Short mmCIF file of C-alpha atoms in Angstrom, two decimals:
data_model
loop_
_atom_site.label_atom_id
_atom_site.label_comp_id
_atom_site.label_asym_id
_atom_site.label_seq_id
_atom_site.Cartn_x
_atom_site.Cartn_y
_atom_site.Cartn_z
CA MET G 1 66.07 60.52 236.93
CA THR G 2 66.23 60.07 233.15
CA PHE G 3 63.84 58.00 231.09
CA ASN G 4 64.88 55.63 228.32
CA TYR G 5 62.42 56.26 225.50
CA PHE G 6 64.22 53.68 223.36
CA ASP G 7 62.55 50.94 225.40
CA HIS G 8 59.03 52.37 225.07
CA ASP G 9 56.56 53.50 222.46
CA LEU G 10 53.49 55.69 222.92
CA SER G 11 51.22 52.71 223.56
CA SER G 12 53.43 51.27 226.31
CA LEU G 13 53.85 54.69 227.92
CA HIS G 14 50.07 55.09 227.83
CA GLU G 15 49.60 51.76 229.62
CA GLN G 16 52.15 52.68 232.29
CA LEU G 17 50.47 56.02 232.94
CA LYS G 18 47.02 54.42 233.08
CA GLY G 19 48.26 51.68 235.39
CA GLY G 20 50.00 54.09 237.73
CA GLN G 21 53.51 52.66 237.21
CA ILE G 22 54.65 56.21 236.44
CA SER G 23 52.99 59.60 236.78
CA ALA G 24 52.85 62.34 234.17
CA GLU G 25 54.85 64.57 236.50
CA GLU G 26 57.58 61.95 236.91
CA LEU G 27 57.72 61.37 233.18
CA THR G 28 57.90 65.10 232.49
CA LYS G 29 60.68 65.64 235.03
CA ALA G 30 62.60 62.71 233.58
CA SER G 31 62.20 64.06 230.05
CA LEU G 32 63.48 67.47 231.09
CA ASP G 33 66.43 65.67 232.68
CA ASN G 34 67.01 63.88 229.38
CA ILE G 35 67.27 67.24 227.65
CA LYS G 36 69.60 68.73 230.26
CA GLN G 37 71.85 65.68 230.09
CA THR G 38 72.17 65.47 226.32
CA ASP G 39 71.36 68.83 224.76
CA GLY G 40 74.82 70.28 225.35
CA ASP G 41 75.99 68.10 222.46
CA LEU G 42 72.74 67.95 220.50
CA GLN G 43 71.51 71.56 220.73
CA ALA G 44 68.01 70.50 219.67
CA PHE G 45 65.92 72.67 222.00
CA LEU G 46 65.93 76.44 221.72
CA ARG G 47 64.07 76.79 224.99
CA THR G 48 62.17 74.55 227.40
CA THR G 49 59.03 75.50 229.29
CA ASP G 50 59.74 73.60 232.50
CA ASP G 51 57.25 75.32 234.81
CA GLN G 52 54.33 75.17 232.37
CA ALA G 53 55.08 71.54 231.48
CA LEU G 54 55.28 70.41 235.11
CA GLN G 55 52.10 72.28 235.99
CA ALA G 56 50.26 70.64 233.07
CA ALA G 57 51.56 67.24 234.20
CA LYS G 58 50.36 67.78 237.77
CA SER G 59 46.91 68.76 236.52
CA ILE G 60 46.68 65.61 234.40
CA ASP G 61 47.75 63.44 237.36
CA GLN G 62 45.19 65.08 239.63
CA ALA G 63 42.41 64.54 237.09
CA GLY G 64 43.53 60.93 236.54
CA ASP G 65 42.25 61.06 232.96
CA PHE G 66 44.58 59.04 230.77
CA ASN G 67 41.98 57.86 228.26
CA ASP G 68 43.72 59.53 225.33
CA VAL G 69 46.83 57.67 224.21
CA LEU G 70 48.88 60.91 224.23
CA ALA G 71 47.71 62.05 227.69
CA GLY G 72 50.57 62.86 230.04
CA ILE G 73 53.28 62.14 227.47
CA PRO G 74 55.87 64.86 226.73
CA MET G 75 56.73 66.10 223.25
CA GLY G 76 58.40 69.01 221.45
CA LEU G 77 57.28 71.63 218.94
CA LYS G 78 59.18 73.21 216.07
CA ASP G 79 59.77 76.90 216.74
CA ASN G 80 57.51 78.08 213.91
CA ILE G 81 54.35 76.67 215.54
CA SER G 82 52.53 79.32 217.54
CA THR G 83 52.08 78.80 221.29
CA GLU G 84 50.14 81.30 223.35
CA GLY G 85 52.34 83.30 225.71
CA GLN G 86 55.47 81.27 224.92
CA GLU G 87 58.33 82.72 222.90
CA THR G 88 58.12 81.54 219.30
CA THR G 89 60.75 82.95 216.97
CA GLY G 90 61.03 80.80 213.86
CA ALA G 91 64.72 80.67 214.89
CA SER G 92 65.05 84.24 213.59
CA HIS G 93 66.51 87.35 215.19
CA ILE G 94 63.64 89.40 213.80
CA LEU G 95 61.17 87.61 216.12
CA GLU G 96 63.40 87.36 219.17
CA GLY G 97 61.22 87.73 222.26
CA PHE G 98 57.94 87.42 220.33
CA LYS G 99 55.15 85.73 222.30
CA PRO G 100 52.04 84.84 220.26
CA VAL G 101 48.60 85.61 221.66
CA TYR G 102 47.04 82.37 220.38
CA ASN G 103 47.78 78.68 219.92
CA ALA G 104 48.16 76.97 216.58
CA THR G 105 45.33 74.52 215.91
CA VAL G 106 47.71 71.55 216.22
CA VAL G 107 48.79 72.82 219.65
CA LYS G 108 45.17 73.13 220.74
CA LYS G 109 44.45 69.60 219.51
CA LEU G 110 47.41 68.21 221.44
CA GLN G 111 46.37 70.14 224.53
CA ASP G 112 42.87 68.67 224.18
CA ALA G 113 44.55 65.25 224.06
CA LYS G 114 46.40 66.23 227.28
CA ALA G 115 49.82 66.00 225.66
CA ILE G 116 52.60 67.93 227.40
CA SER G 117 54.81 70.32 225.44
CA LEU G 118 58.36 70.64 226.79
CA GLY G 119 59.28 73.61 224.61
CA LYS G 120 60.49 74.78 221.23
CA LEU G 121 62.90 72.97 218.93
CA ASN G 122 65.59 74.52 216.76
CA MET G 123 65.11 74.92 213.01
CA ASP G 124 66.48 76.73 210.00
CA GLU G 125 65.45 80.37 210.14
CA PHE G 126 61.82 80.64 208.99
CA ALA G 127 62.23 77.03 207.78
CA MET G 128 64.62 78.18 205.04
CA GLY G 129 67.45 75.67 204.89
CA GLY G 130 68.24 71.99 204.78
CA SER G 131 70.65 71.55 207.69
CA THR G 132 69.42 73.64 210.68
CA GLU G 133 72.56 75.74 210.24
CA THR G 134 70.71 78.94 209.29
CA SER G 135 69.16 79.28 212.76
CA TYR G 136 70.05 82.60 214.37
CA TYR G 137 70.53 80.97 217.77
CA LYS G 138 72.48 77.70 217.50
CA LYS G 139 73.45 74.77 215.28
CA THR G 140 71.81 71.44 216.07
CA THR G 141 73.83 68.26 215.49
CA ASN G 142 72.89 64.82 214.23
CA ALA G 143 71.85 62.30 216.90
CA TRP G 144 74.17 59.65 215.39
CA ASP G 145 77.23 61.84 214.84
CA HIS G 146 77.61 65.29 216.40
CA ASN G 147 79.94 66.33 213.58
CA LYS G 148 77.17 65.96 211.01
CA VAL G 149 74.02 67.96 210.27
CA PRO G 150 70.61 66.76 211.48
CA GLY G 151 68.91 67.87 208.29
CA GLY G 152 66.45 70.70 208.04
CA SER G 153 64.51 72.68 208.43
CA SER G 154 63.00 70.52 211.23
CA GLY G 155 66.44 69.41 212.39
CA GLY G 156 65.75 70.11 216.06
CA SER G 157 62.61 67.97 215.93
CA GLY G 158 64.36 65.11 214.15
CA ALA G 159 67.43 65.11 216.39
CA ALA G 160 65.41 65.33 219.64
CA VAL G 161 63.32 62.27 218.74
CA ALA G 162 66.27 60.26 217.41
CA ALA G 163 68.30 61.04 220.54
CA GLY G 164 65.50 59.96 222.88
CA GLN G 165 64.87 63.37 224.40
CA VAL G 166 61.16 63.11 223.58
CA PRO G 167 59.09 60.29 222.05
CA TYR G 168 57.66 62.54 219.34
CA ALA G 169 57.80 66.05 217.95
CA LEU G 170 56.02 68.16 215.36
CA GLY G 171 57.79 69.69 212.39
CA SER G 172 56.78 71.42 209.18
CA ASP G 173 57.53 70.34 205.63
CA THR G 174 57.62 72.75 202.68
CA GLY G 175 59.98 70.85 200.40
CA GLY G 176 61.14 67.94 202.54
CA SER G 177 61.74 69.56 205.92
CA ILE G 178 60.20 66.68 207.92
CA ARG G 179 61.30 63.79 205.73
CA GLN G 180 64.92 64.88 205.28
CA PRO G 181 65.66 65.21 209.03
CA ALA G 182 63.85 61.89 209.54
CA ALA G 183 66.13 60.29 206.95
CA PHE G 184 69.32 61.85 208.36
CA ASN G 185 68.42 60.79 211.93
CA GLY G 186 67.00 57.33 211.19
CA ILE G 187 63.43 57.94 212.38
CA VAL G 188 59.91 58.13 210.88
CA GLY G 189 58.70 61.46 209.51
CA LEU G 190 55.45 62.11 207.67
CA LYS G 191 54.42 65.04 205.51
CA PRO G 192 50.62 64.66 205.38
CA THR G 193 48.50 65.49 202.35
CA TYR G 194 48.19 69.25 201.85
CA GLY G 195 45.04 70.27 203.73
CA ARG G 196 44.98 67.22 206.02
CA VAL G 197 46.47 69.06 209.03
CA SER G 198 45.60 72.66 209.87
CA ARG G 199 48.22 75.27 209.07
CA PHE G 200 46.57 77.84 211.33
CA GLY G 201 49.28 79.12 213.67
CA LEU G 202 52.18 77.88 211.52
CA PHE G 203 54.49 80.73 210.51
CA ALA G 204 53.90 80.92 206.77
CA MET G 205 56.80 80.49 204.40
CA ALA G 206 55.14 79.17 201.22
CA SER G 207 51.42 78.89 201.81
CA SER G 208 50.68 76.47 198.96
CA LEU G 209 53.40 74.06 200.11
CA ASP G 210 53.72 74.17 203.93
CA GLN G 211 52.33 71.31 205.99
CA ILE G 212 52.72 70.29 209.66
CA GLY G 213 53.49 66.65 210.47
CA PRO G 214 54.85 64.26 213.12
CA LEU G 215 58.34 62.84 213.69
CA THR G 216 58.55 59.63 215.76
CA ARG G 217 60.74 56.57 216.25
CA SER G 218 58.13 54.07 215.02
CA VAL G 219 55.40 53.93 212.39
CA LYS G 220 52.61 53.21 214.88
CA ASP G 221 53.62 56.19 217.01
CA ASN G 222 53.51 58.38 213.91
CA ALA G 223 50.01 57.18 213.07
CA LEU G 224 48.84 57.85 216.64
CA VAL G 225 50.11 61.44 216.51
CA LEU G 226 48.49 62.04 213.12
CA ASN G 227 45.22 60.75 214.57
CA ALA G 228 45.42 63.56 217.11
CA ILE G 229 46.35 66.48 214.84
CA ALA G 230 44.53 65.73 211.57
CA GLY G 231 41.14 67.15 210.65
CA PHE G 232 39.25 70.08 209.18
CA ASP G 233 39.78 73.53 210.69
CA LYS G 234 37.53 76.47 209.88
CA TRP G 235 40.39 78.86 210.71
CA ASP G 236 42.50 77.49 207.86
CA SER G 237 41.20 78.26 204.37
CA THR G 238 43.40 75.51 202.91
CA SER G 239 42.05 72.84 205.28
CA VAL G 240 40.06 70.11 203.53
CA ASP G 241 36.81 68.90 205.07
CA THR G 242 37.16 65.17 204.56
CA GLU G 243 36.87 62.19 206.88
CA VAL G 244 39.86 61.37 209.07
CA PRO G 245 40.27 57.60 209.49
CA ASP G 246 41.98 55.81 212.34
CA TYR G 247 45.47 55.58 210.92
CA THR G 248 46.34 52.58 213.07
CA LYS G 249 43.45 50.48 211.71
CA ASN G 250 45.37 48.85 208.83
CA LEU G 251 48.64 48.35 210.69
CA GLY G 252 49.66 44.72 210.66
CA LYS G 253 47.85 43.88 207.41
CA GLY G 254 51.07 43.76 205.40
CA VAL G 255 51.74 44.64 201.77
CA LYS G 256 50.58 41.49 200.02
CA GLY G 257 48.79 42.54 196.85
CA MET G 258 50.02 46.14 196.94
CA LYS G 259 51.36 47.60 193.71
CA ILE G 260 54.49 49.66 194.22
CA ALA G 261 56.06 51.96 191.63
CA VAL G 262 59.77 52.77 191.64
CA PRO G 263 60.64 55.87 189.56
CA LYS G 264 63.82 55.41 187.56
CA GLU G 265 64.53 59.14 187.99
CA TYR G 266 64.93 58.62 191.76
CA PHE G 267 68.07 56.52 191.14
CA GLY G 268 69.75 58.77 188.62
CA GLU G 269 72.82 60.97 188.67
CA GLY G 270 73.73 62.37 192.09
CA ILE G 271 72.33 59.50 194.16
CA ASP G 272 74.98 58.11 196.50
CA PRO G 273 75.67 54.43 195.68
CA GLU G 274 75.21 53.41 199.32
CA VAL G 275 71.82 55.14 199.41
CA ALA G 276 70.76 53.47 196.18
CA ALA G 277 71.85 50.03 197.41
CA LYS G 278 70.10 50.26 200.79
CA VAL G 279 66.88 51.60 199.30
CA ARG G 280 66.84 48.96 196.57
CA ALA G 281 67.34 46.34 199.27
CA GLY G 282 64.37 47.82 201.12
CA ILE G 283 62.24 47.68 197.98
CA ALA G 284 63.27 44.05 197.49
CA GLN G 285 62.14 43.37 201.04
CA LEU G 286 58.71 44.86 200.29
CA GLU G 287 58.55 42.63 197.21
CA ALA G 288 59.47 39.60 199.33
CA LEU G 289 56.62 40.49 201.68
CA GLY G 290 54.15 40.17 198.81
CA ALA G 291 54.07 43.53 197.02
CA THR G 292 54.30 43.83 193.25
CA VAL G 293 57.11 46.19 192.21
CA ASP G 294 57.55 47.86 188.81
CA GLU G 295 59.84 50.57 187.49
CA VAL G 296 58.03 53.68 186.24
CA SER G 297 58.93 57.14 185.02
CA LEU G 298 58.18 60.55 186.53
CA PRO G 299 59.76 62.51 183.67
CA HIS G 300 59.35 66.02 185.05
CA THR G 301 61.11 65.26 188.35
CA ARG G 302 64.28 66.94 187.06
CA TYR G 303 62.49 70.29 186.86
CA GLY G 304 61.13 70.07 190.40
CA VAL G 305 63.92 71.91 192.22
CA ALA G 306 63.80 74.90 189.86
CA ALA G 307 60.00 75.10 189.94
CA TYR G 308 59.96 74.73 193.71
CA TYR G 309 62.52 77.41 194.51
CA ILE G 310 60.78 79.93 192.27
CA THR G 311 57.35 79.11 193.73
CA MET G 312 58.51 78.92 197.34
CA SER G 313 60.63 82.06 197.17
CA SER G 314 57.83 84.01 195.52
CA GLU G 315 55.36 83.03 198.22
CA ALA G 316 57.95 83.64 200.95
CA SER G 317 58.74 87.13 199.69
CA SER G 318 55.05 87.95 200.03
CA ASN G 319 54.55 86.23 203.40
CA LEU G 320 57.60 87.81 205.02
CA GLN G 321 56.53 91.37 204.21
CA ARG G 322 54.75 91.38 207.60
CA TYR G 323 58.09 91.46 209.43
CA ASP G 324 58.77 95.16 209.06
CA GLY G 325 59.91 96.35 212.49
CA ILE G 326 56.59 98.08 213.13
CA ARG G 327 54.03 95.68 214.56
CA TYR G 328 56.10 93.11 216.41
CA GLY G 329 59.54 91.62 216.63
CA PHE G 330 62.94 93.25 216.19
CA ARG G 331 63.24 96.94 215.33
CA ALA G 332 66.61 98.45 214.43
CA PRO G 333 67.54 100.74 217.34
CA ASP G 334 69.34 103.39 215.27
CA ALA G 335 66.69 103.94 212.56
CA LYS G 336 66.12 107.67 212.04
CA ASN G 337 63.00 107.60 209.83
CA LEU G 338 60.30 105.22 208.57
CA GLU G 339 62.30 104.04 205.57
CA GLU G 340 65.25 103.17 207.80
CA VAL G 341 62.96 101.30 210.21
CA TYR G 342 61.97 99.03 207.33
CA THR G 343 65.36 98.59 205.68
CA LYS G 344 67.54 98.34 208.79
CA SER G 345 65.14 96.13 210.74
CA ARG G 346 64.88 93.65 207.87
CA SER G 347 68.59 93.85 207.00
CA GLU G 348 69.66 93.22 210.59
CA GLY G 349 66.78 90.93 211.56
CA PHE G 350 66.92 88.43 208.69
CA GLY G 351 69.77 86.04 207.99
CA ASN G 352 71.48 85.55 204.63
CA GLU G 353 69.38 82.59 203.46
CA VAL G 354 66.12 84.39 204.19
CA LYS G 355 67.34 87.50 202.35
CA ARG G 356 68.44 85.36 199.41
CA ARG G 357 65.00 83.80 199.04
CA ILE G 358 63.16 87.10 199.49
CA MET G 359 65.22 88.66 196.71
CA LEU G 360 64.76 85.66 194.42
CA GLY G 361 61.01 85.66 195.01
CA THR G 362 60.62 89.40 194.58
CA PHE G 363 62.46 89.18 191.27
CA ALA G 364 60.36 86.23 190.06
CA LEU G 365 57.16 88.17 190.78
CA SER G 366 58.34 91.38 189.11
CA ALA G 367 56.60 92.61 185.98
CA GLY G 368 59.51 91.79 183.70
CA ALA G 369 60.11 88.29 185.06
CA TYR G 370 56.67 86.98 186.06
CA ASP G 371 55.87 85.18 182.79
CA ASP G 372 59.38 83.75 182.38
CA PHE G 373 59.73 82.47 185.94
CA PHE G 374 56.69 82.32 188.23
CA LYS G 375 54.20 81.41 185.51
CA LYS G 376 56.57 78.83 184.03
CA ALA G 377 57.12 77.28 187.47
CA ALA G 378 53.36 76.95 187.90
CA GLN G 379 53.12 75.17 184.55
CA ILE G 380 55.88 72.75 185.53
CA ARG G 381 54.07 72.12 188.82
CA THR G 382 51.02 71.04 186.84
CA LEU G 383 53.15 68.63 184.77
CA ILE G 384 54.60 67.11 187.96
CA ILE G 385 51.08 66.64 189.34
CA ASP G 386 50.07 64.94 186.08
CA ASP G 387 53.08 62.60 186.32
CA PHE G 388 51.98 61.46 189.79
CA ASN G 389 48.35 61.09 188.74
CA LYS G 390 49.28 58.79 185.85
CA VAL G 391 51.32 56.54 188.12
CA PHE G 392 48.66 56.46 190.85
CA ASP G 393 46.06 55.37 188.31
CA GLN G 394 47.82 51.98 188.40
CA TYR G 395 49.82 51.84 191.66
CA ASP G 396 49.20 52.16 195.40
CA LEU G 397 52.56 53.60 196.42
CA ILE G 398 55.69 55.18 195.00
CA VAL G 399 58.91 54.18 196.75
CA GLY G 400 62.47 55.48 196.47
CA PRO G 401 65.22 57.25 198.42
CA THR G 402 64.34 60.18 200.67
CA THR G 403 67.62 62.03 200.10
CA PRO G 404 70.47 61.63 197.60
CA THR G 405 73.06 61.19 200.38
CA PRO G 406 73.26 60.41 204.09
CA ALA G 407 73.88 63.30 206.49
CA TYR G 408 76.93 65.37 205.59
CA GLY G 409 79.33 67.26 207.84
CA LEU G 410 78.54 70.50 209.62
CA GLY G 411 79.70 73.40 207.46
CA GLU G 412 80.11 71.28 204.32
CA GLU G 413 77.28 72.73 202.23
CA ILE G 414 76.14 75.86 204.05
CA GLY G 415 78.34 77.99 201.76
CA ASP G 416 76.95 76.40 198.59
CA PRO G 417 73.19 77.11 198.37
CA LYS G 418 72.81 75.25 195.09
CA ALA G 419 74.26 72.03 196.53
CA MET G 420 71.98 72.29 199.55
CA TYR G 421 68.93 72.97 197.37
CA MET G 422 69.66 69.85 195.31
CA GLY G 423 69.48 67.79 198.53
CA ASP G 424 65.70 68.18 198.33
CA VAL G 425 65.39 66.91 194.75
CA LEU G 426 63.53 63.74 195.83
CA THR G 427 61.19 65.33 198.36
CA ILE G 428 60.21 68.56 196.60
CA PRO G 429 57.88 67.00 193.96
CA VAL G 430 55.67 65.60 196.75
CA ASN G 431 55.02 69.11 198.08
CA LEU G 432 54.43 70.54 194.63
CA ALA G 433 51.76 67.85 194.11
CA GLY G 434 50.30 68.16 197.63
CA LEU G 435 50.74 64.42 198.28
CA PRO G 436 51.59 62.58 201.52
CA GLY G 437 55.13 61.28 201.91
CA LEU G 438 56.88 59.36 204.68
CA SER G 439 60.54 58.65 205.36
CA ILE G 440 61.61 55.54 207.26
CA ASN G 441 65.07 54.21 208.05
CA ALA G 442 66.27 51.76 205.41
CA GLY G 443 69.62 50.98 207.04
CA PHE G 444 73.01 52.56 207.57
CA SER G 445 75.97 53.70 205.50
CA LYS G 446 79.47 52.29 206.05
CA ASP G 447 80.20 55.12 208.49
CA GLY G 448 77.07 54.38 210.51
CA MET G 449 74.74 57.12 209.24
CA PRO G 450 71.04 56.39 208.61
CA ILE G 451 69.63 56.18 205.07
CA GLY G 452 66.01 57.11 204.40
CA LEU G 453 63.48 55.26 202.26
CA GLN G 454 60.58 57.42 201.08
CA MET G 455 57.01 56.19 200.54
CA ILE G 456 54.65 58.46 198.60
CA GLY G 457 50.90 57.86 198.58
CA LYS G 458 47.75 59.08 196.95
CA ALA G 459 46.15 62.24 198.31
CA PHE G 460 44.56 61.61 201.74
CA ASP G 461 45.74 57.99 201.73
CA GLU G 462 48.24 58.18 204.57
CA ALA G 463 46.73 54.91 205.86
CA THR G 464 48.24 52.90 202.99
CA ILE G 465 51.65 54.49 203.55
CA TYR G 466 51.52 53.55 207.24
CA GLN G 467 50.42 50.01 206.40
CA ALA G 468 53.39 49.47 204.09
CA ALA G 469 55.85 51.29 206.32
CA GLN G 470 54.94 49.20 209.35
CA ALA G 471 55.31 45.98 207.34
CA PHE G 472 58.79 47.13 206.34
CA GLU G 473 59.63 48.14 209.91
CA GLU G 474 58.54 44.78 211.34
CA ALA G 475 60.57 42.85 208.77
CA SER G 476 63.79 44.57 209.84
CA ASP G 477 65.59 45.01 213.14
CA LEU G 478 66.41 48.66 212.53
CA LEU G 479 64.33 49.89 215.48
CA LYS G 480 66.79 48.08 217.75
CA GLN G 481 69.62 50.25 216.47
CA ARG G 482 70.39 53.17 218.78
CA PRO G 483 72.74 56.16 218.53
CA ALA G 484 75.55 56.37 221.06
CA ILE G 485 73.74 59.18 222.85
CA ALA G 486 71.15 56.59 223.98
CA ALA G 487 73.70 55.34 226.50
CA ALA G 488 73.05 58.51 228.53
CA TYR G 489 69.71 57.05 229.64
CA GLN G 490 70.83 53.53 230.52
CA GLY G 491 70.21 52.73 234.17
CA GLY G 492 68.12 55.86 234.68
CA ASP G 493 64.81 54.40 233.60
CA LYS G 494 62.09 54.09 236.21
#
């Protein structure tokens, strides 16, 4: 039996489980069937944990406790989120076979909510990439067109949700790695405010930029998942001890009276005309719903990509020193001495993109380059933060495209790192400033590929983003649009 998640959201699933129309075990079995039926084309899951998932479902059914809205509902986790006793590799050869001895805080929170993890989702190696093509294990495809990329680095998470394999998944976002796959797959993806969700148990790439967040089909579902995973964590020194509201509280209140800023830089050179047209139409719809819309300037946006890649690579080169072939993970079998253990294990264990960023970061932190590169990038980061602060003194939201183009073909940009890096030009500034950002489907290109609209909010004001995003969602019929892969579930629903 398969289960058609396109006809249900988390709230309706919750009511069915509470009312006994379906059991957690039945839903879990059906979800695993979904994956088996569709993942040959999609390649979203690296591995499923069938036995553990079914046992967790049975326990929830026996307890009969479905009070939490996520109880008994399956989901997926990006492969850089630590799960105790379950292989977690960051999609890298160097961690093949590695089984963490602890759960990430977000995993513990979801377990406390009685959510059921079905396994680990594919990603770019150590979250370094924008297409999920740098994974050591496989290449995930787009839910709408299997010849196109799903985005990255959370491409497995985005594709699995868009294809109806699971109703929600967690990803991580360092420079757009939740929002870009959400845009390419036509779903909702949120990067929360830096410090809103614990990073404890997330494989570190760039510690001042990384943030875990949810990918879902609808805005309300996204808010419900953030309700479950947000909050202060003493195990994370970057976690912020501030009140977590109910993110569903303002849904349905609309955008009347909201002040929305549209940066002119977000519609400049390099933005696909179809993307610009669909996003401007979406902004016009928000204005028709009662929002006030003005054009503004974020003048330092053009320096964001350069500042980001220096900052991120510098932090990554430091964080990835721990993968040395000594303590855990892959060790080169033919190393003859300690130096060869280090060099061969890292040379054979890391892929090209990871090596590229380690070398770039190591250079930027070197004595001769530090002032010219790393220090300058930090100064630009401050200017970008100041740009956002000036706009948010007068506006509630910033709205624009999520990505410059819709999803491109597999293999098109993987050989051109600069072109792929520029794909994050609109998402990177949000991470540099530590702000929350959400991508929602704004429509489709002429060849049927989704186009993302990005909403950026003030720090710790995800509630306003959700309020506006749901108003936009309700005013369109885009949720009714389904990729062809959805047909695999028709007639199999309980």
